[in-house]
Tab-separated table of N, CA and C and ligand atoms in Angstrom:
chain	number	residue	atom	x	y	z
A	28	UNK	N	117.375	90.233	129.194
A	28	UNK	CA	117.453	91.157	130.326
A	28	UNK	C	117.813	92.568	129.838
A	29	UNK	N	117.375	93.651	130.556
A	29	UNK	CA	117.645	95.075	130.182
A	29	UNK	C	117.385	95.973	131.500
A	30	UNK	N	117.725	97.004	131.653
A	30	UNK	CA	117.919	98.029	132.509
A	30	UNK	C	117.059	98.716	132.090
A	31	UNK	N	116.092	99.033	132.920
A	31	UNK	CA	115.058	100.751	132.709
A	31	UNK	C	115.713	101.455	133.571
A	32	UNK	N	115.133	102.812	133.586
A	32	UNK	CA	115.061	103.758	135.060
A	32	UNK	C	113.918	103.649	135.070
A	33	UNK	N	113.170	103.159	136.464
A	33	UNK	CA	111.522	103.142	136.659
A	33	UNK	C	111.455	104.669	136.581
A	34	UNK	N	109.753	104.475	135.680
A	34	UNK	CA	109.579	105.939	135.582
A	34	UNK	C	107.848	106.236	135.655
A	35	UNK	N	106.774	105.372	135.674
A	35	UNK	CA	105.522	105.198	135.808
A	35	UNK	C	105.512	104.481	137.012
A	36	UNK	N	104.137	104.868	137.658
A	36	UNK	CA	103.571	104.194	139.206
A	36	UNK	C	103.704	102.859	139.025
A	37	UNK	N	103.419	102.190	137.749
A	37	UNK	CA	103.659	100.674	137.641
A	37	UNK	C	105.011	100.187	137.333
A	38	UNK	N	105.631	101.113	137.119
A	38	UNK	CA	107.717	101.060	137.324
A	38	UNK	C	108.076	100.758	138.610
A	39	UNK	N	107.467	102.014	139.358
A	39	UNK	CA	107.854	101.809	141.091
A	39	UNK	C	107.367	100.931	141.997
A	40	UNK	N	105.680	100.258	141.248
A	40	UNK	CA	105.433	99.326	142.300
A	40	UNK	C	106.320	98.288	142.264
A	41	UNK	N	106.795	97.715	140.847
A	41	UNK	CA	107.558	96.279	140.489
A	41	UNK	C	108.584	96.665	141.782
A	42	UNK	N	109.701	97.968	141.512
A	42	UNK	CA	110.497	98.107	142.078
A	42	UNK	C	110.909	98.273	143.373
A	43	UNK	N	109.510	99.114	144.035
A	43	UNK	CA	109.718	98.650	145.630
A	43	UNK	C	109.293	97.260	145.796
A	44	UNK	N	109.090	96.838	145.204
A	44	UNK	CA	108.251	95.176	145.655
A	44	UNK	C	109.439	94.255	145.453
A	45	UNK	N	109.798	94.438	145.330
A	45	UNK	CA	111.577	93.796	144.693
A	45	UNK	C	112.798	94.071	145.852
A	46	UNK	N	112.557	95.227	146.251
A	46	UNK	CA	113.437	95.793	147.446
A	46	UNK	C	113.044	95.402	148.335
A	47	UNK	N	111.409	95.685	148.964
A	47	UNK	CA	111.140	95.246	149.787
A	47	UNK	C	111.109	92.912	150.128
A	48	UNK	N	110.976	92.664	149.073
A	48	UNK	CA	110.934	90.864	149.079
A	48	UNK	C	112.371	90.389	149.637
A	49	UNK	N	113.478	91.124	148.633
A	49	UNK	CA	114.255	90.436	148.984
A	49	UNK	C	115.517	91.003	149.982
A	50	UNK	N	115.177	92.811	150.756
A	50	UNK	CA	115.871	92.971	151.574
A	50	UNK	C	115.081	93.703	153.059
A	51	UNK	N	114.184	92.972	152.941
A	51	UNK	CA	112.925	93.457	154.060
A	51	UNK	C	112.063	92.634	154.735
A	52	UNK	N	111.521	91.853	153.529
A	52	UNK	CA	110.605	90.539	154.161
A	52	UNK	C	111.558	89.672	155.014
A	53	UNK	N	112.628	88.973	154.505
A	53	UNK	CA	113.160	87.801	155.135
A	53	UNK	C	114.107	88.166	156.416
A	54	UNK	N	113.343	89.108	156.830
A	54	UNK	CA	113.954	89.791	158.366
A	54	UNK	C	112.595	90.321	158.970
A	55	UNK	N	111.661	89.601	158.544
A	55	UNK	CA	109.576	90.241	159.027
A	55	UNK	C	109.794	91.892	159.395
A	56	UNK	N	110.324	92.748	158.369
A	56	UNK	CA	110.126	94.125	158.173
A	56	UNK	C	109.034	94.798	158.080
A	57	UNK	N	108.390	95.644	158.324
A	57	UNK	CA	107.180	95.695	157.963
A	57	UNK	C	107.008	96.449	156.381
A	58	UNK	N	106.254	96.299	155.744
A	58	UNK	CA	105.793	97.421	154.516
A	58	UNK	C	106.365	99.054	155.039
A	59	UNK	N	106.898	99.199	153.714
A	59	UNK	CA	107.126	100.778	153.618
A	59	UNK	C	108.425	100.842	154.150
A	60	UNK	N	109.413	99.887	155.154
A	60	UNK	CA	110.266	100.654	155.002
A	60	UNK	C	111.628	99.682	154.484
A	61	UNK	N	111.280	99.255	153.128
A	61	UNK	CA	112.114	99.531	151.958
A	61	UNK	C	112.399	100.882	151.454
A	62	UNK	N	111.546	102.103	151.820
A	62	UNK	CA	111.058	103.118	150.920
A	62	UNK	C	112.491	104.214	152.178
A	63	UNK	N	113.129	104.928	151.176
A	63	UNK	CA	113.969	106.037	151.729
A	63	UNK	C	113.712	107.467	151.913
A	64	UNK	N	113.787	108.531	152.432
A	64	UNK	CA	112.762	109.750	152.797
A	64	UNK	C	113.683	110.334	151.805
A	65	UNK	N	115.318	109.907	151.466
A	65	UNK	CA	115.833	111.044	149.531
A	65	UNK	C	115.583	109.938	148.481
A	66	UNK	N	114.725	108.913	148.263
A	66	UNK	CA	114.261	108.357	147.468
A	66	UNK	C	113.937	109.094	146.374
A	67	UNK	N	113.640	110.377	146.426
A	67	UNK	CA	113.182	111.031	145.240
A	67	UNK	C	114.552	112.211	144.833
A	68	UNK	N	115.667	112.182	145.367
A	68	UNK	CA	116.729	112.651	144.777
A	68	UNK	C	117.612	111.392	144.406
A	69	UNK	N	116.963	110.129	144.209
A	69	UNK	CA	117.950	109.305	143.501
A	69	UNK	C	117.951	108.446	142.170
A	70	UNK	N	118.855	108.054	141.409
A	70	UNK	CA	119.155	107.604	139.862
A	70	UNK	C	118.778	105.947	140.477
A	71	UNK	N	117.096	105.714	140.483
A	71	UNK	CA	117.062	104.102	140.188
A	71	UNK	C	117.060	103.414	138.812
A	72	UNK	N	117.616	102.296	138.906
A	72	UNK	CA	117.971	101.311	138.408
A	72	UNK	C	117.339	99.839	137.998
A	73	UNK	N	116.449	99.569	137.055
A	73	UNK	CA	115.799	98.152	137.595
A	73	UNK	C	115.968	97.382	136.582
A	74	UNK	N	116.412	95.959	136.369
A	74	UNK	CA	116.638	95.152	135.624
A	74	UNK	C	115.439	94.400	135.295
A	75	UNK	N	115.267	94.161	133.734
A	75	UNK	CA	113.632	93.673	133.744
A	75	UNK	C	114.236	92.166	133.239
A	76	UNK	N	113.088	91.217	133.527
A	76	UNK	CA	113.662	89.705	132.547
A	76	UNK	C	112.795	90.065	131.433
A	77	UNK	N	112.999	89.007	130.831
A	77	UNK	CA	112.360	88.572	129.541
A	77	UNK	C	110.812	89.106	129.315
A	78	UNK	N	110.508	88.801	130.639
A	78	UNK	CA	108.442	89.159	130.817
A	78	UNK	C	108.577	90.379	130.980
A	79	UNK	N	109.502	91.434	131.082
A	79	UNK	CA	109.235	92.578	131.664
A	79	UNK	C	108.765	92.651	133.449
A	80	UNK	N	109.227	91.739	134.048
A	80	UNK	CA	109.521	91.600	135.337
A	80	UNK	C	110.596	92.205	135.865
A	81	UNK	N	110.439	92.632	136.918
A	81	UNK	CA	111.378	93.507	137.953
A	81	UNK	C	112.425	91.917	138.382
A	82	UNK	N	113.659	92.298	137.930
A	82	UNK	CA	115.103	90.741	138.235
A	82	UNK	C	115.413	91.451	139.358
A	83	UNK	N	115.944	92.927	139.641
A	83	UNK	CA	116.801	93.377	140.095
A	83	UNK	C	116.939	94.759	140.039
A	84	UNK	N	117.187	95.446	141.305
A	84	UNK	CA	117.047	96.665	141.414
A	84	UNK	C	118.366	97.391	142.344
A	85	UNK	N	118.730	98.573	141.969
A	85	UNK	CA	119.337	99.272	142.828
A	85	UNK	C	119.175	100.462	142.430
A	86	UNK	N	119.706	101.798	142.983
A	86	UNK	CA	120.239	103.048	143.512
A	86	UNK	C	121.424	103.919	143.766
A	87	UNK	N	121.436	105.149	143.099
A	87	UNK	CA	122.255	105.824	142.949
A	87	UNK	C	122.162	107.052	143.882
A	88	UNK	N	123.009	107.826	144.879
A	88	UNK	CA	122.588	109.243	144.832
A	88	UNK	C	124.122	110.029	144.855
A	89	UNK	N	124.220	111.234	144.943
A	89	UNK	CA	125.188	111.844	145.241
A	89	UNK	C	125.551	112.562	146.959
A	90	UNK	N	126.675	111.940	147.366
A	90	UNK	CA	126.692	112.606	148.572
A	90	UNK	C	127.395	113.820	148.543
A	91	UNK	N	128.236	114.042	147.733
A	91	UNK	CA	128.595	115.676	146.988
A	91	UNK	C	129.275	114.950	145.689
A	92	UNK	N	130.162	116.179	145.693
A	92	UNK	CA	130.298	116.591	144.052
A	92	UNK	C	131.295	115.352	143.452
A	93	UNK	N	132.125	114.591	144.467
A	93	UNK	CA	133.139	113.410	144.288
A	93	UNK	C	133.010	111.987	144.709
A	94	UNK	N	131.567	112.273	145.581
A	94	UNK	CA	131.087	110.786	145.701
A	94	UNK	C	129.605	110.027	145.077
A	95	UNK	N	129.462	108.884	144.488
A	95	UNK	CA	128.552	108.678	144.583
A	95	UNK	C	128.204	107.550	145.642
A	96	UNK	N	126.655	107.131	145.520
A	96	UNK	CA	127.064	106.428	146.676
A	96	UNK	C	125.749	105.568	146.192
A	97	UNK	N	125.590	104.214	146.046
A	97	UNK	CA	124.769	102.961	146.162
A	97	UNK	C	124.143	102.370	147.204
A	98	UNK	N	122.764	102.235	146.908
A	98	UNK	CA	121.794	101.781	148.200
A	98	UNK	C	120.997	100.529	147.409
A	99	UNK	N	120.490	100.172	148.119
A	99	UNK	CA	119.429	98.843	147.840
A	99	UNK	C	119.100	98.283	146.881
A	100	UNK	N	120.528	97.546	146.786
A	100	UNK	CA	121.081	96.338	145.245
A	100	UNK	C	120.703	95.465	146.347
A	101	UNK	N	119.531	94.527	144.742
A	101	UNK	CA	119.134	93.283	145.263
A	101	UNK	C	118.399	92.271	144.182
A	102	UNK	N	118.872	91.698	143.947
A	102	UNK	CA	118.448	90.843	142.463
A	102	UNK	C	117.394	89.847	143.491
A	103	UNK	N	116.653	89.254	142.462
A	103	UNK	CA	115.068	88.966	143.091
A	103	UNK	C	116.195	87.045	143.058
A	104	UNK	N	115.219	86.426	144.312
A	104	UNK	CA	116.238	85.270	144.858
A	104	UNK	C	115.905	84.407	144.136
A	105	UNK	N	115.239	84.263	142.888
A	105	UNK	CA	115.452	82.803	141.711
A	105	UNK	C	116.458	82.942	141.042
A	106	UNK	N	117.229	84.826	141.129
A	106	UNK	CA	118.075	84.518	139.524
A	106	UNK	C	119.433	85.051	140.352
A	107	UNK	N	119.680	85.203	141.926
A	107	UNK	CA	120.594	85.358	142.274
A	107	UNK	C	121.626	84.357	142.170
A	108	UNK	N	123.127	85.074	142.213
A	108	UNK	CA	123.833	83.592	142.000
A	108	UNK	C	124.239	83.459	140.500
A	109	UNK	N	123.812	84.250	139.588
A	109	UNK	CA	124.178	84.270	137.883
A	109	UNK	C	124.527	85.297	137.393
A	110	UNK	N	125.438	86.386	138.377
A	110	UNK	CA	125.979	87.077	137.717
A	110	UNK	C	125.348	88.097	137.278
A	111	UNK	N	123.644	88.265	137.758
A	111	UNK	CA	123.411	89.022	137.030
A	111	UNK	C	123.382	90.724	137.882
A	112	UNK	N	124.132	90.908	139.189
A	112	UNK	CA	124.214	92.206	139.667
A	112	UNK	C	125.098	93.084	139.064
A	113	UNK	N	125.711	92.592	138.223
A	113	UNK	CA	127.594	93.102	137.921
A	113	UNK	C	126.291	94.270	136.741
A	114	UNK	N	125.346	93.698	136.018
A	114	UNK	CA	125.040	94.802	135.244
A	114	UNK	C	124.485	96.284	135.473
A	115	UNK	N	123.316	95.871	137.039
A	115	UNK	CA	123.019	96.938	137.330
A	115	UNK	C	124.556	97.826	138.082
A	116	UNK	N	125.418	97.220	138.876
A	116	UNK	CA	126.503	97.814	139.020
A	116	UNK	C	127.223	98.755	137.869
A	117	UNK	N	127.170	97.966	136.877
A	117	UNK	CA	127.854	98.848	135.676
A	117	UNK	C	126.800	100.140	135.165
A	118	UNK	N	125.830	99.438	135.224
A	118	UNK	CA	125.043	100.903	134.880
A	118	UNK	C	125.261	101.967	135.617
A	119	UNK	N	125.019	101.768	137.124
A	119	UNK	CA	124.846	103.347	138.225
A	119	UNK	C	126.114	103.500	138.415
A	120	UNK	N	127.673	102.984	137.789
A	120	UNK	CA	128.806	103.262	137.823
A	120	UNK	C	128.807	104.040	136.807
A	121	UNK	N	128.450	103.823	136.073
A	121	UNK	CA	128.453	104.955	134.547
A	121	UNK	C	127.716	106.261	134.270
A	122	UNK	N	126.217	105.988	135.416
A	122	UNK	CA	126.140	107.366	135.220
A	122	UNK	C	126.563	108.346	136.520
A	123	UNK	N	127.761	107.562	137.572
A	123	UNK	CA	128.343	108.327	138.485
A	123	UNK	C	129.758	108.863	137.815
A	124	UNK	N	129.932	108.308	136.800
A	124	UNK	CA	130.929	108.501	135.940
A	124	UNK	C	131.053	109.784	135.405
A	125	UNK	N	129.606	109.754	134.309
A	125	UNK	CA	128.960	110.588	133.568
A	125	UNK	C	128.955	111.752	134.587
A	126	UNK	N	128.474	112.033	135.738
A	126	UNK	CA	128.509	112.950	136.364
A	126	UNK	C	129.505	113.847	137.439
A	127	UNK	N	130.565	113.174	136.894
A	127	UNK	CA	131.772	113.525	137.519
A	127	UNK	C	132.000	112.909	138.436
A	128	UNK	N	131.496	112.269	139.387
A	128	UNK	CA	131.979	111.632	140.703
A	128	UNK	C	133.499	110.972	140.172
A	129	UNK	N	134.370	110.557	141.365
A	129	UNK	CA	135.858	110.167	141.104
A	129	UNK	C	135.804	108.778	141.978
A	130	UNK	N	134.803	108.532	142.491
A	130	UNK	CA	134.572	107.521	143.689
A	130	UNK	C	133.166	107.261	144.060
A	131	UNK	N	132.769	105.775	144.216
A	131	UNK	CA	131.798	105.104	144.954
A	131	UNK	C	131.744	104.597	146.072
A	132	UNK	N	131.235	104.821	146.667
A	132	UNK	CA	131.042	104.480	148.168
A	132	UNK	C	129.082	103.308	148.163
A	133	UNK	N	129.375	102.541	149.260
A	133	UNK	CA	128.549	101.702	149.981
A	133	UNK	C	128.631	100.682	150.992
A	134	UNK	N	127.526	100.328	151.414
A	134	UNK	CA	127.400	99.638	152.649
A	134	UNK	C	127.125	98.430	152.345
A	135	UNK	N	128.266	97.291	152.456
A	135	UNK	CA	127.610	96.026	152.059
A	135	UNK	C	127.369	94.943	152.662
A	136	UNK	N	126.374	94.065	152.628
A	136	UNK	CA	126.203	93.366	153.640
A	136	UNK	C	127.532	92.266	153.518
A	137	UNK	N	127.135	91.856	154.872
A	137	UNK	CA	128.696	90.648	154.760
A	137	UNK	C	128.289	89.451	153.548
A	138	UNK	N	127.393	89.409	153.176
A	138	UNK	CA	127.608	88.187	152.048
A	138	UNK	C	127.732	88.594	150.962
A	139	UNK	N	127.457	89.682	150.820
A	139	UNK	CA	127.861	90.504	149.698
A	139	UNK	C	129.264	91.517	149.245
A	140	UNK	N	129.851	91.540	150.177
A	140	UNK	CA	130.905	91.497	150.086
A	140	UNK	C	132.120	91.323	148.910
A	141	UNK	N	131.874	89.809	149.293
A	141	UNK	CA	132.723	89.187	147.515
A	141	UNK	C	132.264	89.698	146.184
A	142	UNK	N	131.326	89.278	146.592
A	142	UNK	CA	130.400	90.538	144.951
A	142	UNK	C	131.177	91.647	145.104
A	143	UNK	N	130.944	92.653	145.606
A	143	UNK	CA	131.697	93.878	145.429
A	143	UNK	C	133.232	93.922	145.211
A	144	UNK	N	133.920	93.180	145.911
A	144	UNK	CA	135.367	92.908	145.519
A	144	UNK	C	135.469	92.693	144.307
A	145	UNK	N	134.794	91.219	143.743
A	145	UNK	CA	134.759	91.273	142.348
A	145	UNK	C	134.683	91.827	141.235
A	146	UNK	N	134.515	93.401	141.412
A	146	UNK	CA	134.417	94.295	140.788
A	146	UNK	C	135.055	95.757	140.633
A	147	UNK	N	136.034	95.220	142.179
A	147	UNK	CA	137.257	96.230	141.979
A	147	UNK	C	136.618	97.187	143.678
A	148	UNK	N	135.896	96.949	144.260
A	148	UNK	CA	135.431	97.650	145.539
A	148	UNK	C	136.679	97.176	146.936
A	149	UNK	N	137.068	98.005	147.638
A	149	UNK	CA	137.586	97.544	148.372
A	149	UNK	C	136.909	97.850	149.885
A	150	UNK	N	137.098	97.040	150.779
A	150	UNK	CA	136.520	97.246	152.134
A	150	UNK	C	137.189	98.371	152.660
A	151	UNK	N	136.714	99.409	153.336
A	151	UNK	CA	136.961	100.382	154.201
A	151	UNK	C	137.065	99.922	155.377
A	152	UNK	N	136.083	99.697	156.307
A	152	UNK	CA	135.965	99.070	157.820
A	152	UNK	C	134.373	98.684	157.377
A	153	UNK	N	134.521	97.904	159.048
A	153	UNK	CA	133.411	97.469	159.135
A	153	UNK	C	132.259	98.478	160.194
A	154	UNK	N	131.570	98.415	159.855
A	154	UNK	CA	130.217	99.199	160.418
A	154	UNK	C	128.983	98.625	160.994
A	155	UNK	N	127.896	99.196	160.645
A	155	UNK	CA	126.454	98.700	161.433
A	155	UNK	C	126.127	97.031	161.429
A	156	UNK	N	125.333	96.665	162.440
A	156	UNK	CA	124.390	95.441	162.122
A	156	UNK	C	123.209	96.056	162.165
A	157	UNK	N	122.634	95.708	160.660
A	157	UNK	CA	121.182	95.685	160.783
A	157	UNK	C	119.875	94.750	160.981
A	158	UNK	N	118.974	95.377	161.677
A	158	UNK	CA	118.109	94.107	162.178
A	158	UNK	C	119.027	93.307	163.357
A	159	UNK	N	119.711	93.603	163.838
A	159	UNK	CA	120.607	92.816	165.149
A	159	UNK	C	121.358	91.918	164.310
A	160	UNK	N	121.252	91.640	163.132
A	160	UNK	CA	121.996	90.719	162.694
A	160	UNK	C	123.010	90.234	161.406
A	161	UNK	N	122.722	91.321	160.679
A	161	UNK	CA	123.524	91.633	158.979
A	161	UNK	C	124.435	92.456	159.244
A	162	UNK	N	126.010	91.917	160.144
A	162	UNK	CA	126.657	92.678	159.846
A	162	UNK	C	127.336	93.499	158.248
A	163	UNK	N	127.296	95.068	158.293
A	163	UNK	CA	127.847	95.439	157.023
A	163	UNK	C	129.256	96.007	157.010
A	164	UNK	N	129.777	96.256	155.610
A	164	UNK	CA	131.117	96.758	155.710
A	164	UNK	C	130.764	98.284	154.973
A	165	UNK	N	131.969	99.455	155.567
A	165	UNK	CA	131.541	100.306	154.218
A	165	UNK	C	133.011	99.655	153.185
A	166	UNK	N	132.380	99.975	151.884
A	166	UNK	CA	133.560	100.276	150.565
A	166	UNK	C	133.453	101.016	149.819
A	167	UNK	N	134.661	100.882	149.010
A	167	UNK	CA	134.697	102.195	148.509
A	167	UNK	C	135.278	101.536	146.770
A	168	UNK	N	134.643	102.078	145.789
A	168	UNK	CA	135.869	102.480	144.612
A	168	UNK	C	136.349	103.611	143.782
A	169	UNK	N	137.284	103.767	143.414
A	169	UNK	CA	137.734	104.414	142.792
A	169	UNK	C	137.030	104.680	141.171
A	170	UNK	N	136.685	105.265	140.644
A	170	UNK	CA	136.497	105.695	139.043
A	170	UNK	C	137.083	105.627	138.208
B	26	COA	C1	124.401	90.504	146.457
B	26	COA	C2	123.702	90.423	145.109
B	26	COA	C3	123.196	91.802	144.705
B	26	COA	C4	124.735	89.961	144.081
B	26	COA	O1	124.124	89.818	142.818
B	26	COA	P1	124.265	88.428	142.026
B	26	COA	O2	123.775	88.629	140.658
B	26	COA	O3	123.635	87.349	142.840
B	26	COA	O4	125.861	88.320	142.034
B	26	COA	P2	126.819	87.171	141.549
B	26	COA	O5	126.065	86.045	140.936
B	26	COA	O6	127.862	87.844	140.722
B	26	COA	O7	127.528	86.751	142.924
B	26	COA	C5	126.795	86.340	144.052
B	26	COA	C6	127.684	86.376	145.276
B	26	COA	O8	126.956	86.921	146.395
B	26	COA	C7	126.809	85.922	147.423
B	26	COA	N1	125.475	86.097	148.023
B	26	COA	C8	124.680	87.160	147.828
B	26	COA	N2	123.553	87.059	148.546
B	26	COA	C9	123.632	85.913	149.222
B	26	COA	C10	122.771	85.225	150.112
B	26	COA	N3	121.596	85.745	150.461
B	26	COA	N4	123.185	84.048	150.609
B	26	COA	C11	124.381	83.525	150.270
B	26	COA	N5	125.219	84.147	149.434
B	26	COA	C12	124.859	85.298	148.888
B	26	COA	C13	126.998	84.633	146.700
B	26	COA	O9	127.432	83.618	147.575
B	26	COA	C14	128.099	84.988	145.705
B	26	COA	O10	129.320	85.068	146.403
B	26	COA	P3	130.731	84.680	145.795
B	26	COA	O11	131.047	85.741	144.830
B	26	COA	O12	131.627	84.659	146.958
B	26	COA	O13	130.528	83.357	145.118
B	26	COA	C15	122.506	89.416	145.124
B	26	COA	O14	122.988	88.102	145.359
B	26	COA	C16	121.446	89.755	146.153
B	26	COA	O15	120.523	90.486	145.870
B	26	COA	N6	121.567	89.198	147.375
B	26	COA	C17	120.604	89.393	148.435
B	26	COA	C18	120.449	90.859	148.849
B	26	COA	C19	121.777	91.532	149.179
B	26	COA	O16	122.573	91.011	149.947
B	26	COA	N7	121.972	92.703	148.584
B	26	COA	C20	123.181	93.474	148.762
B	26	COA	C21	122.950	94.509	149.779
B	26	COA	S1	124.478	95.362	150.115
């Protein structure tokens, strides 16, 4: 396994196709809106396997100069369950690091949750349901 930043049209298809499967389809979303309108002011993230397959993907952006902030972490659903989000986490923590931020912020769904704790995130409150039905929390960590 390894981390790219998608960076060719055949980077981004793996990678929206990855976002969209596993946080779009299984709620009959339609195409396209995996896709974000500051998608192109943000630090993606994509974990390849062995084949050079898209495992897992997320997102970085800055909401100013002390936050960063994480969007659409989602490891593809054969290899969820092994631990393997904690890496893309460590990556877009490092280069919010690298860029001064002092704090991460995101929206996590309720099953995801524990994941984020596990890594030092703490719950803020709770917030939106999306799709009528994924309640999320925001959290936050420290740097
Ligand atoms: C959440 C996610 C990124 C974590 O990555 P991972 O590599 O699977 O993480 P880990 O193996 O370290 O831990 C998985 C944890 O998430 C929980 N989890 C995540 N998605 C789940 C799902 N769809 N159903 C049940 N549990 C889920 C697991 O039960 C486990 O919880 P635990 O720590 O209490 O045991 C990944 O499971 C995923 O993509 N899930 C579906 C999409 C999603 O919820 N993305 C997060 C949006 S905020």
């Amino acid at each position: 396994m390894r981390i790219i930043e998608p960076a060719t049209e055949a980077d981004f298809e793996q990678y929206y196709q990855l976002r969209y499967d596993v946080l779009r389809a299984p709620w009959q979303q339609p195409p396209g809106t995996e896709r974000a309108s500051d998608d192109d002011r943000a630090i993606h993230a994509m974990l390849l396997d062995p084949e050079n397959r898209a495992a897992g993907v997320c997102r970085l952006h800055f909401e100013n100069e002390e936050e960063g902030q994480l969007r659409f972490m989602a490891i593809r659903e054969d290899l969820q369950n092994q631990g393997l989000g904690k890496y893309l986490l460590h990556y877009l923590e490092d280069k919010a690091r690298d860029a001064g931020c002092k704090y991460i912020t995101l929206q996590a769904r309720e099953l995801a949750v524990n994941f984020y704790k596990r890594y030092g995130y703490k719950v803020v409150k709770k917030t939106h349901l999306l799709f009528g039905s994924i309640q999320h929390y925001q959290m936050e960590k420290y740097l």
